[in-house]
Amino acid sequence: MPSTDGDAVAPCQARSLVIAPQWIGDAVMTEPLLRRLHLRGERLTVAALPAIAPVYRAMPQVCEVLELPFVRSRLQPVQRFRWARQWRGRFDIAYVCPNSFKSALLPWLASIARRVGYLGEMRYGLLTHRLPNPSRLQRMPMVQWYLALAGDAVGDAFDVPRLTMEAGQVDIVLRRFGLERGGYHVLAPGAEYGPAKRWPVGHFAALARGLDRPVVLVGAARDAQACQAVCSHAPGVRDLAGQTTLTEAMAILAAAHCVVSNDSGLMHIAAAFSVPQVAVFGSSSPLHTPPNNPRAQVLWRKTDPDCIPPLDCAPCFARACPHGHTRCLHELSVPMVLRAVEDVVGRAVFNATRHGW
């Protein structure tokens, strides 16, 4: 009978396939899971959409990254069957990170003997080892949620996601864009999920004017409008939104003096490189998807005792504010964020001096 608790541990030297999440931040948060699987002897192959694949190439425990030519919102059964046919006999176990039916369909079609994942989307029969799937409001932090797929996971300092890029690779990117390591701040005004996660562009522009180093904006092409609006109110800011690959953006984040962002995939990338950072939260919750970084400071009006009246509506996890006011973001003032930047940078400088870094 298939297990329903996910406690079984894969045999050493297992050939393991990981079906990656479809969001950058979630991909970063799977890194502790992959590190745990690698340390117990599993050989890891990750199947990911092309937009996500660079994240896994920054995880040294991953032996191979397969780029899946699928459209995020479509089933595409013929294409999935063709891919699954190529995988038959290649893998002993599959870890299905997304909750979707189509993600679990691939390992089932490939006849992989052990298929581990969370219940949901009518995929009971597609999985052999099934974990109960609580609602988002009851769910543990996402790093631990993914880590539980390993079956033997416990929560500890091991849980902090880590990404790695060779110093030479970072330097090549910096030279390409005329940047100096540690010589600039990065602002990331975008957040793919929706406006309820985005600090106002006017606030970002005022922040850029108040920072003590050159400012670089990063983001995808879809963030170009927001970044252009920031630049129009903050002359001298350099806008690289849509002008870099994800790998280049990762290098720019890794070498930044400090990063300020919304709750986004870039926030998680900065955290995984342990860059001093300030993370602005609105409709989402840092209890669920925090930047797992000891050098990060989270700003969330929900927990601010000076927030009057209290934000009982947060977190709503909505794309747009259901009440139309977006107080959770608009009331996070520029001076609050500037003080947070000064704090995280100051702590980083103090620790570097103390430990001789």
mmCIF file of C-alpha atoms in Angstrom:
data_model
loop_
_atom_site.group_PDB
_atom_site.id
_atom_site.type_symbol
_atom_site.label_atom_id
_atom_site.label_comp_id
_atom_site.label_asym_id
_atom_site.label_seq_id
_atom_site.Cartn_x
_atom_site.Cartn_y
_atom_site.Cartn_z
ATOM 1 C CA MET A 1 0.000 0.000 0.000
ATOM 2 C CA PRO A 2 1.337 3.506 -0.731
ATOM 3 C CA SER A 3 2.419 5.523 2.277
ATOM 4 C CA THR A 4 0.375 8.609 3.110
ATOM 5 C CA ASP A 5 2.756 10.195 5.606
ATOM 6 C CA GLY A 6 5.858 10.777 3.458
ATOM 7 C CA ASP A 7 8.147 9.284 6.134
ATOM 8 C CA ALA A 8 9.901 6.743 3.924
ATOM 9 C CA VAL A 9 13.498 7.616 3.069
ATOM 10 C CA ALA A 10 14.920 7.016 -0.372
ATOM 11 C CA PRO A 11 17.782 4.525 -0.688
ATOM 12 C CA CYS A 12 21.323 5.841 -0.948
ATOM 13 C CA GLN A 13 22.515 6.594 -4.468
ATOM 14 C CA ALA A 14 18.930 6.918 -5.625
ATOM 15 C CA ARG A 15 18.510 8.591 -8.992
ATOM 16 C CA SER A 16 16.137 11.363 -8.029
ATOM 17 C CA LEU A 17 14.050 13.711 -10.155
ATOM 18 C CA VAL A 18 12.802 16.975 -8.660
ATOM 19 C CA ILE A 19 9.878 18.674 -10.402
ATOM 20 C CA ALA A 20 10.587 22.338 -9.695
ATOM 21 C CA PRO A 21 8.073 24.988 -8.645
ATOM 22 C CA GLN A 22 7.012 27.513 -11.272
ATOM 23 C CA TRP A 23 7.993 30.642 -9.349
ATOM 24 C CA ILE A 24 11.511 31.947 -8.713
ATOM 25 C CA GLY A 25 11.042 32.505 -4.994
ATOM 26 C CA ASP A 26 9.631 29.022 -4.481
ATOM 27 C CA ALA A 27 12.534 27.549 -6.427
ATOM 28 C CA VAL A 28 14.991 29.243 -4.067
ATOM 29 C CA MET A 29 13.078 27.907 -1.073
ATOM 30 C CA THR A 30 13.489 24.307 -2.286
ATOM 31 C CA GLU A 31 17.277 24.509 -1.884
ATOM 32 C CA PRO A 32 17.360 23.085 1.672
ATOM 33 C CA LEU A 33 15.333 20.108 0.419
ATOM 34 C CA LEU A 34 17.822 19.462 -2.375
ATOM 35 C CA ARG A 35 20.764 19.862 -0.013
ATOM 36 C CA ARG A 36 19.210 17.318 2.353
ATOM 37 C CA LEU A 37 18.631 14.829 -0.455
ATOM 38 C CA HIS A 38 22.174 15.298 -1.774
ATOM 39 C CA LEU A 39 23.748 14.752 1.653
ATOM 40 C CA ARG A 40 21.980 11.442 2.064
ATOM 41 C CA GLY A 41 23.400 10.218 -1.219
ATOM 42 C CA GLU A 42 20.791 10.956 -3.879
ATOM 43 C CA ARG A 43 21.828 12.043 -7.374
ATOM 44 C CA LEU A 44 19.643 15.025 -8.245
ATOM 45 C CA THR A 45 18.163 16.014 -11.582
ATOM 46 C CA VAL A 46 15.825 19.015 -11.605
ATOM 47 C CA ALA A 47 13.134 19.531 -14.249
ATOM 48 C CA ALA A 48 12.229 23.218 -14.453
ATOM 49 C CA LEU A 49 10.749 25.790 -16.789
ATOM 50 C CA PRO A 50 13.450 27.810 -18.598
ATOM 51 C CA ALA A 51 12.645 30.932 -16.562
ATOM 52 C CA ILE A 52 13.380 29.028 -13.348
ATOM 53 C CA ALA A 53 16.305 26.860 -14.458
ATOM 54 C CA PRO A 54 19.098 29.415 -13.661
ATOM 55 C CA VAL A 55 18.192 29.222 -9.974
ATOM 56 C CA TYR A 56 19.000 25.509 -9.919
ATOM 57 C CA ARG A 57 22.272 26.039 -11.769
ATOM 58 C CA ALA A 58 23.325 28.058 -8.718
ATOM 59 C CA MET A 59 22.843 24.986 -6.489
ATOM 60 C CA PRO A 60 26.010 22.841 -6.587
ATOM 61 C CA GLN A 61 24.171 19.768 -5.299
ATOM 62 C CA VAL A 62 22.189 19.564 -8.551
ATOM 63 C CA CYS A 63 23.831 17.284 -11.115
ATOM 64 C CA GLU A 64 21.608 18.130 -14.076
ATOM 65 C CA VAL A 65 18.933 20.684 -14.962
ATOM 66 C CA LEU A 66 16.349 19.760 -17.597
ATOM 67 C CA GLU A 67 14.467 22.691 -19.139
ATOM 68 C CA LEU A 68 10.828 21.877 -19.781
ATOM 69 C CA PRO A 69 9.300 23.608 -22.841
ATOM 70 C CA PHE A 70 5.850 23.956 -21.291
ATOM 71 C CA VAL A 71 3.500 26.902 -20.903
ATOM 72 C CA ARG A 72 2.833 27.534 -17.225
ATOM 73 C CA SER A 73 -0.966 27.527 -17.404
ATOM 74 C CA ARG A 74 -1.509 24.724 -19.946
ATOM 75 C CA LEU A 75 -1.690 20.934 -19.571
ATOM 76 C CA GLN A 76 -0.085 20.056 -22.965
ATOM 77 C CA PRO A 77 -0.594 16.272 -22.531
ATOM 78 C CA VAL A 78 1.114 15.250 -25.791
ATOM 79 C CA GLN A 79 4.309 17.137 -24.951
ATOM 80 C CA ARG A 80 4.295 15.802 -21.399
ATOM 81 C CA PHE A 81 3.906 12.239 -22.626
ATOM 82 C CA ARG A 82 6.886 12.675 -24.958
ATOM 83 C CA TRP A 83 9.061 13.957 -22.113
ATOM 84 C CA ALA A 84 7.880 11.245 -19.741
ATOM 85 C CA ARG A 85 8.748 8.558 -22.295
ATOM 86 C CA GLN A 86 12.362 9.819 -22.322
ATOM 87 C CA TRP A 87 12.524 9.500 -18.519
ATOM 88 C CA ARG A 88 11.396 5.894 -18.224
ATOM 89 C CA GLY A 89 14.057 3.856 -16.450
ATOM 90 C CA ARG A 90 16.166 6.929 -15.609
ATOM 91 C CA PHE A 91 14.872 7.688 -12.103
ATOM 92 C CA ASP A 92 14.055 5.793 -8.921
ATOM 93 C CA ILE A 93 12.157 8.537 -7.135
ATOM 94 C CA ALA A 94 10.440 11.819 -8.006
ATOM 95 C CA TYR A 95 9.782 14.739 -5.673
ATOM 96 C CA VAL A 96 6.891 16.842 -6.980
ATOM 97 C CA CYS A 97 7.234 20.332 -5.505
ATOM 98 C CA PRO A 98 4.232 22.096 -7.127
ATOM 99 C CA ASN A 99 0.690 21.275 -6.069
ATOM 100 C CA SER A 100 -0.680 20.975 -9.585
ATOM 101 C CA PHE A 101 -2.086 17.917 -11.338
ATOM 102 C CA LYS A 102 0.092 18.478 -14.404
ATOM 103 C CA SER A 103 3.297 18.489 -12.321
ATOM 104 C CA ALA A 104 2.476 15.087 -10.846
ATOM 105 C CA LEU A 105 1.437 13.740 -14.233
ATOM 106 C CA LEU A 106 4.990 13.670 -15.628
ATOM 107 C CA PRO A 107 6.520 11.229 -13.082
ATOM 108 C CA TRP A 108 3.412 9.044 -13.285
ATOM 109 C CA LEU A 109 3.628 8.861 -17.075
ATOM 110 C CA ALA A 110 7.342 8.063 -16.731
ATOM 111 C CA SER A 111 6.486 5.110 -14.437
ATOM 112 C CA ILE A 112 8.862 6.336 -11.714
ATOM 113 C CA ALA A 113 8.354 3.870 -8.881
ATOM 114 C CA ARG A 114 8.265 6.316 -5.961
ATOM 115 C CA ARG A 115 6.472 9.636 -6.399
ATOM 116 C CA VAL A 116 6.390 12.009 -3.417
ATOM 117 C CA GLY A 117 4.197 15.090 -3.148
ATOM 118 C CA TYR A 118 1.379 16.885 -1.390
ATOM 119 C CA LEU A 119 -2.258 15.994 -1.895
ATOM 120 C CA GLY A 120 -4.283 18.322 -4.076
ATOM 121 C CA GLU A 121 -5.828 18.821 -7.523
ATOM 122 C CA MET A 122 -7.181 15.264 -7.817
ATOM 123 C CA ARG A 123 -3.710 13.731 -7.980
ATOM 124 C CA TYR A 124 -4.104 11.075 -5.274
ATOM 125 C CA GLY A 125 -3.517 8.248 -7.755
ATOM 126 C CA LEU A 126 -0.526 9.973 -9.359
ATOM 127 C CA LEU A 127 1.514 9.916 -6.140
ATOM 128 C CA THR A 128 2.732 6.925 -4.163
ATOM 129 C CA HIS A 129 3.843 8.867 -1.053
ATOM 130 C CA ARG A 130 1.339 11.575 -0.193
ATOM 131 C CA LEU A 131 1.596 14.341 2.386
ATOM 132 C CA PRO A 132 -1.481 16.151 3.740
ATOM 133 C CA ASN A 133 -1.791 19.653 2.349
ATOM 134 C CA PRO A 134 -3.026 22.266 4.843
ATOM 135 C CA SER A 135 -4.528 25.563 3.752
ATOM 136 C CA ARG A 136 -2.199 28.487 3.118
ATOM 137 C CA LEU A 137 -3.201 30.138 6.424
ATOM 138 C CA GLN A 138 -2.318 26.955 8.358
ATOM 139 C CA ARG A 139 0.754 25.999 6.347
ATOM 140 C CA MET A 140 4.232 26.007 7.858
ATOM 141 C CA PRO A 141 6.859 28.373 6.365
ATOM 142 C CA MET A 142 7.519 27.402 2.768
ATOM 143 C CA VAL A 143 11.114 26.253 3.299
ATOM 144 C CA GLN A 144 9.942 23.700 5.859
ATOM 145 C CA TRP A 145 6.944 22.826 3.677
ATOM 146 C CA TYR A 146 9.249 21.809 0.823
ATOM 147 C CA LEU A 147 11.776 20.220 3.170
ATOM 148 C CA ALA A 148 9.101 17.884 4.496
ATOM 149 C CA LEU A 149 9.142 16.105 1.127
ATOM 150 C CA ALA A 150 12.449 14.545 2.218
ATOM 151 C CA GLY A 151 10.564 12.545 4.828
ATOM 152 C CA ASP A 152 13.245 12.836 7.521
ATOM 153 C CA ALA A 153 13.411 16.613 7.708
ATOM 154 C CA VAL A 154 13.643 18.573 10.924
ATOM 155 C CA GLY A 155 13.703 22.337 11.327
ATOM 156 C CA ASP A 156 17.089 23.858 12.157
ATOM 157 C CA ALA A 157 19.718 26.248 10.794
ATOM 158 C CA PHE A 158 20.067 23.849 7.875
ATOM 159 C CA ASP A 159 16.876 25.358 6.513
ATOM 160 C CA VAL A 160 18.407 28.600 5.210
ATOM 161 C CA PRO A 161 18.481 28.531 1.370
ATOM 162 C CA ARG A 162 21.885 29.118 -0.209
ATOM 163 C CA LEU A 163 22.830 29.942 -3.773
ATOM 164 C CA THR A 164 26.371 29.888 -5.142
ATOM 165 C CA MET A 165 28.028 31.704 -8.030
ATOM 166 C CA GLU A 166 31.747 31.695 -8.737
ATOM 167 C CA ALA A 167 33.416 35.028 -8.056
ATOM 168 C CA GLY A 168 34.749 35.109 -11.613
ATOM 169 C CA GLN A 169 31.272 34.648 -13.044
ATOM 170 C CA VAL A 170 29.969 37.542 -10.946
ATOM 171 C CA ASP A 171 32.895 39.748 -11.967
ATOM 172 C CA ILE A 172 32.220 39.138 -15.652
ATOM 173 C CA VAL A 173 28.639 40.367 -15.196
ATOM 174 C CA LEU A 174 29.742 43.395 -13.197
ATOM 175 C CA ARG A 175 32.237 44.392 -15.894
ATOM 176 C CA ARG A 176 29.579 43.961 -18.572
ATOM 177 C CA PHE A 177 27.314 46.466 -16.813
ATOM 178 C CA GLY A 178 30.053 48.755 -15.491
ATOM 179 C CA LEU A 179 29.356 48.011 -11.829
ATOM 180 C CA GLU A 180 31.704 47.740 -8.848
ATOM 181 C CA ARG A 181 31.250 45.022 -6.235
ATOM 182 C CA GLY A 182 29.573 46.558 -3.185
ATOM 183 C CA GLY A 183 29.435 49.951 -4.870
ATOM 184 C CA TYR A 184 25.690 50.207 -5.494
ATOM 185 C CA HIS A 185 22.270 49.613 -3.999
ATOM 186 C CA VAL A 186 19.711 47.459 -5.814
ATOM 187 C CA LEU A 187 16.011 48.278 -5.787
ATOM 188 C CA ALA A 188 13.530 45.726 -7.128
ATOM 189 C CA PRO A 189 10.118 47.444 -7.469
ATOM 190 C CA GLY A 190 8.379 44.486 -9.112
ATOM 191 C CA ALA A 191 6.389 41.569 -7.742
ATOM 192 C CA GLU A 192 4.786 39.242 -10.266
ATOM 193 C CA TYR A 193 1.785 38.251 -8.167
ATOM 194 C CA GLY A 194 0.093 41.660 -8.239
ATOM 195 C CA PRO A 195 -0.090 45.290 -7.016
ATOM 196 C CA ALA A 196 -0.998 44.304 -3.455
ATOM 197 C CA LYS A 197 2.617 43.133 -3.056
ATOM 198 C CA ARG A 198 4.251 46.249 -4.561
ATOM 199 C CA TRP A 199 5.449 49.203 -2.519
ATOM 200 C CA PRO A 200 4.417 52.386 -4.429
ATOM 201 C CA VAL A 201 6.832 53.477 -7.163
ATOM 202 C CA GLY A 202 6.814 56.999 -5.733
ATOM 203 C CA HIS A 203 8.137 55.591 -2.463
ATOM 204 C CA PHE A 204 10.859 53.688 -4.343
ATOM 205 C CA ALA A 205 11.835 56.886 -6.169
ATOM 206 C CA ALA A 206 12.077 58.877 -2.935
ATOM 207 C CA LEU A 207 14.128 56.080 -1.392
ATOM 208 C CA ALA A 208 16.517 56.106 -4.366
ATOM 209 C CA ARG A 209 17.032 59.861 -3.925
ATOM 210 C CA GLY A 210 17.897 59.332 -0.254
ATOM 211 C CA LEU A 211 20.469 56.541 -0.623
ATOM 212 C CA ASP A 212 24.183 57.228 -0.345
ATOM 213 C CA ARG A 213 25.370 55.133 -3.318
ATOM 214 C CA PRO A 214 24.379 54.688 -6.951
ATOM 215 C CA VAL A 215 21.091 52.873 -7.408
ATOM 216 C CA VAL A 216 20.394 50.074 -9.891
ATOM 217 C CA LEU A 217 16.904 48.810 -10.659
ATOM 218 C CA VAL A 218 16.497 45.134 -11.550
ATOM 219 C CA GLY A 219 13.525 43.141 -12.700
ATOM 220 C CA ALA A 220 11.961 41.331 -15.615
ATOM 221 C CA ALA A 221 10.571 43.002 -18.723
ATOM 222 C CA ARG A 222 7.130 43.070 -17.067
ATOM 223 C CA ASP A 223 8.621 45.351 -14.372
ATOM 224 C CA ALA A 224 9.817 47.912 -16.934
ATOM 225 C CA GLN A 225 6.876 50.275 -16.478
ATOM 226 C CA ALA A 226 7.326 50.460 -12.702
ATOM 227 C CA CYS A 227 11.078 50.926 -13.056
ATOM 228 C CA GLN A 228 10.645 53.667 -15.656
ATOM 229 C CA ALA A 229 8.285 55.457 -13.276
ATOM 230 C CA VAL A 230 10.933 55.294 -10.543
ATOM 231 C CA CYS A 231 13.567 56.707 -12.894
ATOM 232 C CA SER A 232 11.297 59.545 -13.987
ATOM 233 C CA HIS A 233 11.229 60.804 -10.391
ATOM 234 C CA ALA A 234 14.806 59.897 -9.447
ATOM 235 C CA PRO A 235 17.327 61.132 -12.029
ATOM 236 C CA GLY A 236 20.566 59.201 -12.148
ATOM 237 C CA VAL A 237 19.051 55.846 -11.234
ATOM 238 C CA ARG A 238 20.120 53.082 -13.611
ATOM 239 C CA ASP A 239 17.299 50.941 -14.956
ATOM 240 C CA LEU A 240 18.238 47.373 -15.923
ATOM 241 C CA ALA A 241 14.714 45.918 -15.814
ATOM 242 C CA GLY A 242 14.301 43.562 -18.753
ATOM 243 C CA GLN A 243 17.895 44.122 -19.863
ATOM 244 C CA THR A 244 19.497 41.207 -18.023
ATOM 245 C CA THR A 245 19.104 37.480 -17.966
ATOM 246 C CA LEU A 246 18.077 35.964 -14.653
ATOM 247 C CA THR A 247 21.667 34.736 -14.190
ATOM 248 C CA GLU A 248 22.969 38.280 -14.707
ATOM 249 C CA ALA A 249 20.387 39.683 -12.305
ATOM 250 C CA MET A 250 21.469 37.107 -9.735
ATOM 251 C CA ALA A 251 25.099 38.213 -10.070
ATOM 252 C CA ILE A 252 24.105 41.878 -9.688
ATOM 253 C CA LEU A 253 22.123 41.061 -6.550
ATOM 254 C CA ALA A 254 24.936 38.947 -5.110
ATOM 255 C CA ALA A 255 27.432 41.839 -5.344
ATOM 256 C CA ALA A 256 25.129 44.638 -4.122
ATOM 257 C CA HIS A 257 25.789 46.802 -1.070
ATOM 258 C CA CYS A 258 22.147 46.408 -0.075
ATOM 259 C CA VAL A 259 18.912 45.243 -1.729
ATOM 260 C CA VAL A 260 15.445 46.691 -1.146
ATOM 261 C CA SER A 261 12.539 44.767 -2.635
ATOM 262 C CA ASN A 262 8.965 43.675 -2.318
ATOM 263 C CA ASP A 263 8.134 40.090 -1.398
ATOM 264 C CA SER A 264 9.312 38.640 -4.712
ATOM 265 C CA GLY A 265 11.562 36.076 -6.303
ATOM 266 C CA LEU A 266 14.422 38.585 -6.330
ATOM 267 C CA MET A 267 13.972 39.037 -2.586
ATOM 268 C CA HIS A 268 14.564 35.311 -2.087
ATOM 269 C CA ILE A 269 17.578 35.331 -4.403
ATOM 270 C CA ALA A 270 19.178 38.193 -2.454
ATOM 271 C CA ALA A 271 18.498 36.312 0.776
ATOM 272 C CA ALA A 272 20.103 33.131 -0.560
ATOM 273 C CA PHE A 273 23.271 35.121 -1.351
ATOM 274 C CA SER A 274 23.166 36.567 2.203
ATOM 275 C CA VAL A 275 23.159 40.160 0.941
ATOM 276 C CA PRO A 276 22.112 42.919 3.398
ATOM 277 C CA GLN A 277 18.497 43.531 2.480
ATOM 278 C CA VAL A 278 15.229 45.185 3.414
ATOM 279 C CA ALA A 279 12.070 43.313 2.431
ATOM 280 C CA VAL A 280 8.764 45.192 2.207
ATOM 281 C CA PHE A 281 5.660 43.055 2.807
ATOM 282 C CA GLY A 282 2.084 43.995 2.053
ATOM 283 C CA SER A 283 -0.633 41.461 1.240
ATOM 284 C CA SER A 284 1.569 38.428 1.896
ATOM 285 C CA SER A 285 3.080 37.209 5.156
ATOM 286 C CA PRO A 286 6.735 37.036 6.272
ATOM 287 C CA LEU A 287 5.625 34.230 8.574
ATOM 288 C CA HIS A 288 4.982 32.153 5.457
ATOM 289 C CA THR A 289 7.606 33.292 2.916
ATOM 290 C CA PRO A 290 10.280 35.280 4.774
ATOM 291 C CA PRO A 291 13.679 36.169 3.345
ATOM 292 C CA ASN A 292 15.694 33.450 5.091
ATOM 293 C CA ASN A 293 18.709 35.650 5.689
ATOM 294 C CA PRO A 294 20.235 36.767 9.011
ATOM 295 C CA ARG A 295 21.199 40.022 7.257
ATOM 296 C CA ALA A 296 17.611 40.834 6.269
ATOM 297 C CA GLN A 297 15.147 43.182 7.887
ATOM 298 C CA VAL A 298 11.439 42.713 7.187
ATOM 299 C CA LEU A 299 9.012 45.643 7.260
ATOM 300 C CA TRP A 300 5.342 44.649 7.699
ATOM 301 C CA ARG A 301 2.737 47.039 9.042
ATOM 302 C CA LYS A 302 0.641 44.128 10.288
ATOM 303 C CA THR A 303 2.985 43.683 13.267
ATOM 304 C CA ASP A 304 3.740 47.372 13.825
ATOM 305 C CA PRO A 305 2.199 48.504 17.169
ATOM 306 C CA ASP A 306 2.069 52.082 15.810
ATOM 307 C CA CYS A 307 -0.242 51.040 12.983
ATOM 308 C CA ILE A 308 -3.593 52.606 13.933
ATOM 309 C CA PRO A 309 -6.166 51.280 13.239
ATOM 310 C CA PRO A 310 -4.647 47.780 13.152
ATOM 311 C CA LEU A 311 -4.467 46.007 9.806
ATOM 312 C CA ASP A 312 -6.857 43.195 10.631
ATOM 313 C CA CYS A 313 -7.193 42.485 6.905
ATOM 314 C CA ALA A 314 -3.541 41.422 6.551
ATOM 315 C CA PRO A 315 -2.371 39.089 5.238
ATOM 316 C CA CYS A 316 -5.067 38.807 2.577
ATOM 317 C CA PHE A 317 -2.859 37.100 -0.080
ATOM 318 C CA ALA A 318 -4.834 38.973 -2.734
ATOM 319 C CA ARG A 319 -3.429 40.286 -5.996
ATOM 320 C CA ALA A 320 -5.154 43.644 -5.499
ATOM 321 C CA CYS A 321 -6.286 45.189 -2.217
ATOM 322 C CA PRO A 322 -9.882 44.009 -1.550
ATOM 323 C CA HIS A 323 -10.580 47.295 0.278
ATOM 324 C CA GLY A 324 -8.935 49.589 -2.241
ATOM 325 C CA HIS A 325 -6.645 51.380 0.228
ATOM 326 C CA THR A 326 -3.485 49.207 0.296
ATOM 327 C CA ARG A 327 -2.638 50.711 3.684
ATOM 328 C CA CYS A 328 -0.219 47.865 4.335
ATOM 329 C CA LEU A 329 2.091 49.352 1.686
ATOM 330 C CA HIS A 330 1.288 53.051 1.474
ATOM 331 C CA GLU A 331 1.799 53.511 5.213
ATOM 332 C CA LEU A 332 5.295 52.056 5.074
ATOM 333 C CA SER A 333 7.063 55.389 4.782
ATOM 334 C CA VAL A 334 10.320 56.147 3.006
ATOM 335 C CA PRO A 335 12.033 57.201 6.288
ATOM 336 C CA MET A 336 11.112 53.797 7.779
ATOM 337 C CA VAL A 337 12.809 52.010 4.890
ATOM 338 C CA LEU A 338 15.826 54.344 4.907
ATOM 339 C CA ARG A 339 16.358 53.629 8.604
ATOM 340 C CA ALA A 340 16.097 49.911 7.910
ATOM 341 C CA VAL A 341 18.708 50.181 5.138
ATOM 342 C CA GLU A 342 21.064 52.055 7.450
ATOM 343 C CA ASP A 343 20.492 49.403 10.119
ATOM 344 C CA VAL A 344 21.187 46.340 7.956
ATOM 345 C CA VAL A 345 24.204 47.949 6.287
ATOM 346 C CA GLY A 346 25.554 49.101 9.632
ATOM 347 C CA ARG A 347 25.216 45.623 11.107
ATOM 348 C CA ALA A 348 26.929 44.109 8.076
ATOM 349 C CA VAL A 349 29.852 46.542 8.356
ATOM 350 C CA PHE A 350 30.130 45.910 12.107
ATOM 351 C CA ASN A 351 30.177 42.145 11.670
ATOM 352 C CA ALA A 352 32.684 42.337 8.827
ATOM 353 C CA THR A 353 34.998 44.455 10.971
ATOM 354 C CA ARG A 354 34.513 42.260 14.013
ATOM 355 C CA HIS A 355 35.250 39.027 12.171
ATOM 356 C CA GLY A 356 37.894 40.444 9.841
ATOM 357 C CA TRP A 357 35.939 39.734 6.625
#
